[in-house]
PDB file of C-alpha atoms in Angstrom:
ATOM      1  CA  MET A 208      98.218 152.132  46.764  1.00  0.00           C
ATOM      2  CA  LYS A 209      96.711 151.569  43.171  1.00  0.00           C
ATOM      3  CA  TYR A 210      98.360 148.683  41.293  1.00  0.00           C
ATOM      4  CA  LEU A 211      97.521 148.238  37.387  1.00  0.00           C
ATOM      5  CA  SER A 212      96.487 144.488  36.710  1.00  0.00           C
ATOM      6  CA  GLU A 213      98.703 141.952  33.694  1.00  0.00           C
ATOM      7  CA  GLN A 214      95.465 143.091  31.941  1.00  0.00           C
ATOM      8  CA  GLU A 215      96.443 146.985  32.463  1.00  0.00           C
ATOM      9  CA  ILE A 216      99.522 146.433  30.530  1.00  0.00           C
ATOM     10  CA  ILE A 217      97.810 144.344  28.234  1.00  0.00           C
ATOM     11  CA  LYS A 218      95.930 146.918  27.152  1.00  0.00           C
ATOM     12  CA  ILE A 219      98.248 149.049  27.042  1.00  0.00           C
ATOM     13  CA  ASN A 220     100.721 147.486  24.903  1.00  0.00           C
ATOM     14  CA  ARG A 221      97.669 147.032  22.294  1.00  0.00           C
ATOM     15  CA  TYR A 222      97.311 150.785  22.314  1.00  0.00           C
ATOM     16  CA  VAL A 223     100.464 151.957  21.458  1.00  0.00           C
ATOM     17  CA  ILE A 224     101.344 149.346  18.878  1.00  0.00           C
ATOM     18  CA  HIS A 225      97.528 150.077  17.292  1.00  0.00           C
ATOM     19  CA  LYS A 226      98.026 153.094  17.175  1.00  0.00           C
ATOM     20  CA  TYR A 227     102.208 153.528  16.393  1.00  0.00           C
ATOM     21  CA  SER A 228     102.165 150.339  14.168  1.00  0.00           C
ATOM     22  CA  PRO A 229      99.513 148.986  13.681  1.00  0.00           C
ATOM     23  CA  SER A 230     101.399 147.024  10.976  1.00  0.00           C
ATOM     24  CA  GLU A 231     102.659 144.753  14.110  1.00  0.00           C
ATOM     25  CA  PRO A 232     102.049 141.913  15.518  1.00  0.00           C
ATOM     26  CA  VAL A 233     100.553 141.948  19.014  1.00  0.00           C
ATOM     27  CA  GLY A 234     100.856 140.099  22.201  1.00  0.00           C
ATOM     28  CA  VAL A 235     102.183 138.776  25.082  1.00  0.00           C
ATOM     29  CA  ILE A 236     105.604 136.045  24.557  1.00  0.00           C
ATOM     30  CA  HIS A 237     106.836 136.096  28.522  1.00  0.00           C
ATOM     31  CA  SER A 238     102.828 136.207  30.799  1.00  0.00           C
ATOM     32  CA  THR A 239     104.908 135.076  33.384  1.00  0.00           C
ATOM     33  CA  ALA A 240     107.386 137.897  33.969  1.00  0.00           C
ATOM     34  CA  LEU A 241     103.870 140.029  33.709  1.00  0.00           C
ATOM     35  CA  ASN A 242     102.789 138.313  36.403  1.00  0.00           C
ATOM     36  CA  MET A 243     106.681 139.415  38.494  1.00  0.00           C
ATOM     37  CA  ILE A 244     106.406 143.407  37.633  1.00  0.00           C
ATOM     38  CA  VAL A 245     102.119 143.056  38.813  1.00  0.00           C
ATOM     39  CA  GLU A 246     102.607 141.195  41.622  1.00  0.00           C
ATOM     40  CA  THR A 247     106.303 141.710  42.700  1.00  0.00           C
ATOM     41  CA  PRO A 248     105.238 145.925  43.826  1.00  0.00           C
ATOM     42  CA  LYS A 249     103.495 144.154  46.112  1.00  0.00           C
ATOM     43  CA  GLN A 250     105.010 142.102  48.071  1.00  0.00           C
ATOM     44  CA  ASN A 251     106.606 141.797  51.534  1.00  0.00           C
ATOM     45  CA  VAL A 252     109.895 140.801  52.543  1.00  0.00           C
ATOM     46  CA  PHE A 253     110.437 139.981  56.566  1.00  0.00           C
ATOM     47  CA  GLY A 254     107.468 142.438  57.355  1.00  0.00           C
ATOM     48  CA  LYS A 255     108.889 145.497  54.703  1.00  0.00           C
ATOM     49  CA  GLU A 256     108.046 146.769  50.947  1.00  0.00           C
ATOM     50  CA  LEU A 257     110.059 145.057  48.503  1.00  0.00           C
ATOM     51  CA  TYR A 258     109.601 148.761  47.218  1.00  0.00           C
ATOM     52  CA  PRO A 259     108.526 151.168  49.522  1.00  0.00           C
ATOM     53  CA  GLY A 260     107.501 154.211  47.533  1.00  0.00           C
ATOM     54  CA  VAL A 261     105.191 155.364  45.019  1.00  0.00           C
ATOM     55  CA  ILE A 262     108.767 155.849  42.373  1.00  0.00           C
ATOM     56  CA  GLU A 263     110.292 152.664  43.381  1.00  0.00           C
ATOM     57  CA  LYS A 264     106.778 151.087  42.623  1.00  0.00           C
ATOM     58  CA  SER A 265     106.665 152.900  39.957  1.00  0.00           C
ATOM     59  CA  ALA A 266     110.775 152.686  38.655  1.00  0.00           C
ATOM     60  CA  PHE A 267     110.761 148.389  39.080  1.00  0.00           C
ATOM     61  CA  ILE A 268     107.329 148.132  36.503  1.00  0.00           C
ATOM     62  CA  PHE A 269     108.874 150.305  33.788  1.00  0.00           C
ATOM     63  CA  LYS A 270     111.958 148.424  34.929  1.00  0.00           C
ATOM     64  CA  SER A 271     110.795 144.945  34.263  1.00  0.00           C
ATOM     65  CA  ILE A 272     108.354 145.971  31.374  1.00  0.00           C
ATOM     66  CA  ILE A 273     111.162 147.373  28.948  1.00  0.00           C
ATOM     67  CA  GLN A 274     114.182 144.373  29.834  1.00  0.00           C
ATOM     68  CA  LYS A 275     111.895 141.168  30.283  1.00  0.00           C
ATOM     69  CA  HIS A 276     110.987 141.817  27.005  1.00  0.00           C
ATOM     70  CA  VAL A 277     107.250 141.226  28.077  1.00  0.00           C
ATOM     71  CA  PHE A 278     105.288 141.678  24.799  1.00  0.00           C
ATOM     72  CA  ILE A 279     105.831 140.777  21.350  1.00  0.00           C
ATOM     73  CA  ASN A 280     106.480 144.358  20.775  1.00  0.00           C
ATOM     74  CA  GLY A 281     105.608 148.061  21.622  1.00  0.00           C
ATOM     75  CA  ASN A 282     107.800 146.874  25.246  1.00  0.00           C
ATOM     76  CA  LYS A 283     109.810 150.983  25.146  1.00  0.00           C
ATOM     77  CA  ARG A 284     106.787 152.587  24.301  1.00  0.00           C
ATOM     78  CA  THR A 285     104.372 150.729  27.167  1.00  0.00           C
ATOM     79  CA  ALA A 286     106.321 150.412  29.915  1.00  0.00           C
ATOM     80  CA  PHE A 287     106.165 154.708  29.862  1.00  0.00           C
ATOM     81  CA  LEU A 288     102.500 153.856  29.194  1.00  0.00           C
ATOM     82  CA  ALA A 289     102.495 152.047  31.743  1.00  0.00           C
ATOM     83  CA  LEU A 290     105.297 154.362  34.364  1.00  0.00           C
ATOM     84  CA  ASN A 291     103.109 157.553  33.263  1.00  0.00           C
ATOM     85  CA  MET A 292      99.635 155.394  34.670  1.00  0.00           C
ATOM     86  CA  PHE A 293     100.947 154.256  37.804  1.00  0.00           C
ATOM     87  CA  LEU A 294     102.274 157.359  38.825  1.00  0.00           C
ATOM     88  CA  ASN A 295      98.594 159.391  37.964  1.00  0.00           C
ATOM     89  CA  MET A 296      96.637 156.315  39.739  1.00  0.00           C
ATOM     90  CA  ASN A 297      98.392 156.062  42.845  1.00  0.00           C
ATOM     91  CA  GLY A 298      97.338 160.781  43.379  1.00  0.00           C
ATOM     92  CA  TYR A 299     100.420 162.370  40.870  1.00  0.00           C
ATOM     93  CA  LYS A 300     102.341 163.539  37.285  1.00  0.00           C
ATOM     94  CA  LEU A 301     104.868 163.272  35.582  1.00  0.00           C
ATOM     95  CA  ASN A 302     106.585 166.257  33.655  1.00  0.00           C
ATOM     96  CA  VAL A 303     108.831 165.397  31.369  1.00  0.00           C
ATOM     97  CA  ASP A 304     108.900 166.958  27.730  1.00  0.00           C
ATOM     98  CA  LYS A 305     108.860 163.564  24.571  1.00  0.00           C
ATOM     99  CA  VAL A 306     112.316 164.273  23.382  1.00  0.00           C
ATOM    100  CA  GLU A 307     113.538 163.085  27.064  1.00  0.00           C
ATOM    101  CA  ALA A 308     111.066 160.485  28.120  1.00  0.00           C
ATOM    102  CA  VAL A 309     111.717 158.805  24.792  1.00  0.00           C
ATOM    103  CA  SER A 310     115.723 159.868  24.980  1.00  0.00           C
ATOM    104  CA  PHE A 311     115.250 157.937  29.128  1.00  0.00           C
ATOM    105  CA  THR A 312     113.619 155.000  27.755  1.00  0.00           C
ATOM    106  CA  VAL A 313     116.194 154.012  25.773  1.00  0.00           C
ATOM    107  CA  LYS A 314     119.003 154.295  27.999  1.00  0.00           C
ATOM    108  CA  VAL A 315     116.872 152.046  30.450  1.00  0.00           C
ATOM    109  CA  ALA A 316     116.783 149.511  27.877  1.00  0.00           C
ATOM    110  CA  THR A 317     120.460 149.633  26.033  1.00  0.00           C
ATOM    111  CA  GLU A 318     122.467 150.367  29.705  1.00  0.00           C
ATOM    112  CA  SER A 319     122.952 149.367  32.472  1.00  0.00           C
ATOM    113  CA  LEU A 320     120.575 152.337  35.000  1.00  0.00           C
ATOM    114  CA  THR A 321     121.082 151.499  38.444  1.00  0.00           C
ATOM    115  CA  ASP A 322     117.785 151.078  40.614  1.00  0.00           C
ATOM    116  CA  LYS A 323     118.904 154.274  42.088  1.00  0.00           C
ATOM    117  CA  GLU A 324     119.297 156.537  38.950  1.00  0.00           C
ATOM    118  CA  ILE A 325     116.189 155.528  37.777  1.00  0.00           C
ATOM    119  CA  ASN A 326     114.567 156.249  40.639  1.00  0.00           C
ATOM    120  CA  THR A 327     115.997 159.322  40.518  1.00  0.00           C
ATOM    121  CA  TRP A 328     115.020 159.570  37.479  1.00  0.00           C
ATOM    122  CA  ILE A 329     111.506 159.094  37.972  1.00  0.00           C
ATOM    123  CA  GLY A 330     111.463 161.734  40.711  1.00  0.00           C
ATOM    124  CA  THR A 331     113.260 163.917  39.648  1.00  0.00           C
ATOM    125  CA  HIS A 332     110.403 164.298  36.923  1.00  0.00           C
ATOM    126  CA  THR A 333     107.032 163.564  38.618  1.00  0.00           C
ATOM    127  CA  GLU A 334     104.843 165.686  41.295  1.00  0.00           C
ATOM    128  CA  LYS A 335     101.772 165.299  43.199  1.00  0.00           C
ATOM    129  CA  MET A 336      98.775 166.698  42.440  1.00  0.00           C
ATOM    130  CA  ILE A 337      96.858 168.285  43.550  1.00  0.00           C
TER     131      ILE A 337
END
C-alpha cells in the first residue's frame, strides 16, 4: 500500500489554491490534524488494520481533510484531489463526473454522513486500473 505524505497533501492544497483561487491565502492551520490524517490509515489495532482496504483508507483521508479543516482555504478541493491521488497511487481510479463529485464533497462537509455511506459512495465510483 502506498500512502500520501504530509508534504504531498500540502502541495495539493497549494496547487488548488493557485489554480482556482489565487487571491486566497495558502497554509496549514492544524499541522497535528494533518499528521493524524497521514498516519491513521497505516495503524493497526490488536493486529488488525484500523482501515483495512484502499476504499476505507481513502475515505478516511477524504473525510478528515474536509472535516478537520486542516488548511486556511481549499479543504474540500484538496480532499477530493487527495482522494483521487491516493486511489491512483494504489491502482484505482475514480470514475465520477464533476457535478456529482462537487455535490458529494459538499455533502460530506455539510451533512453527518457515516463512514459506511462515504465508503459506499467511493467504492461505487472506483474501479481497478488495468
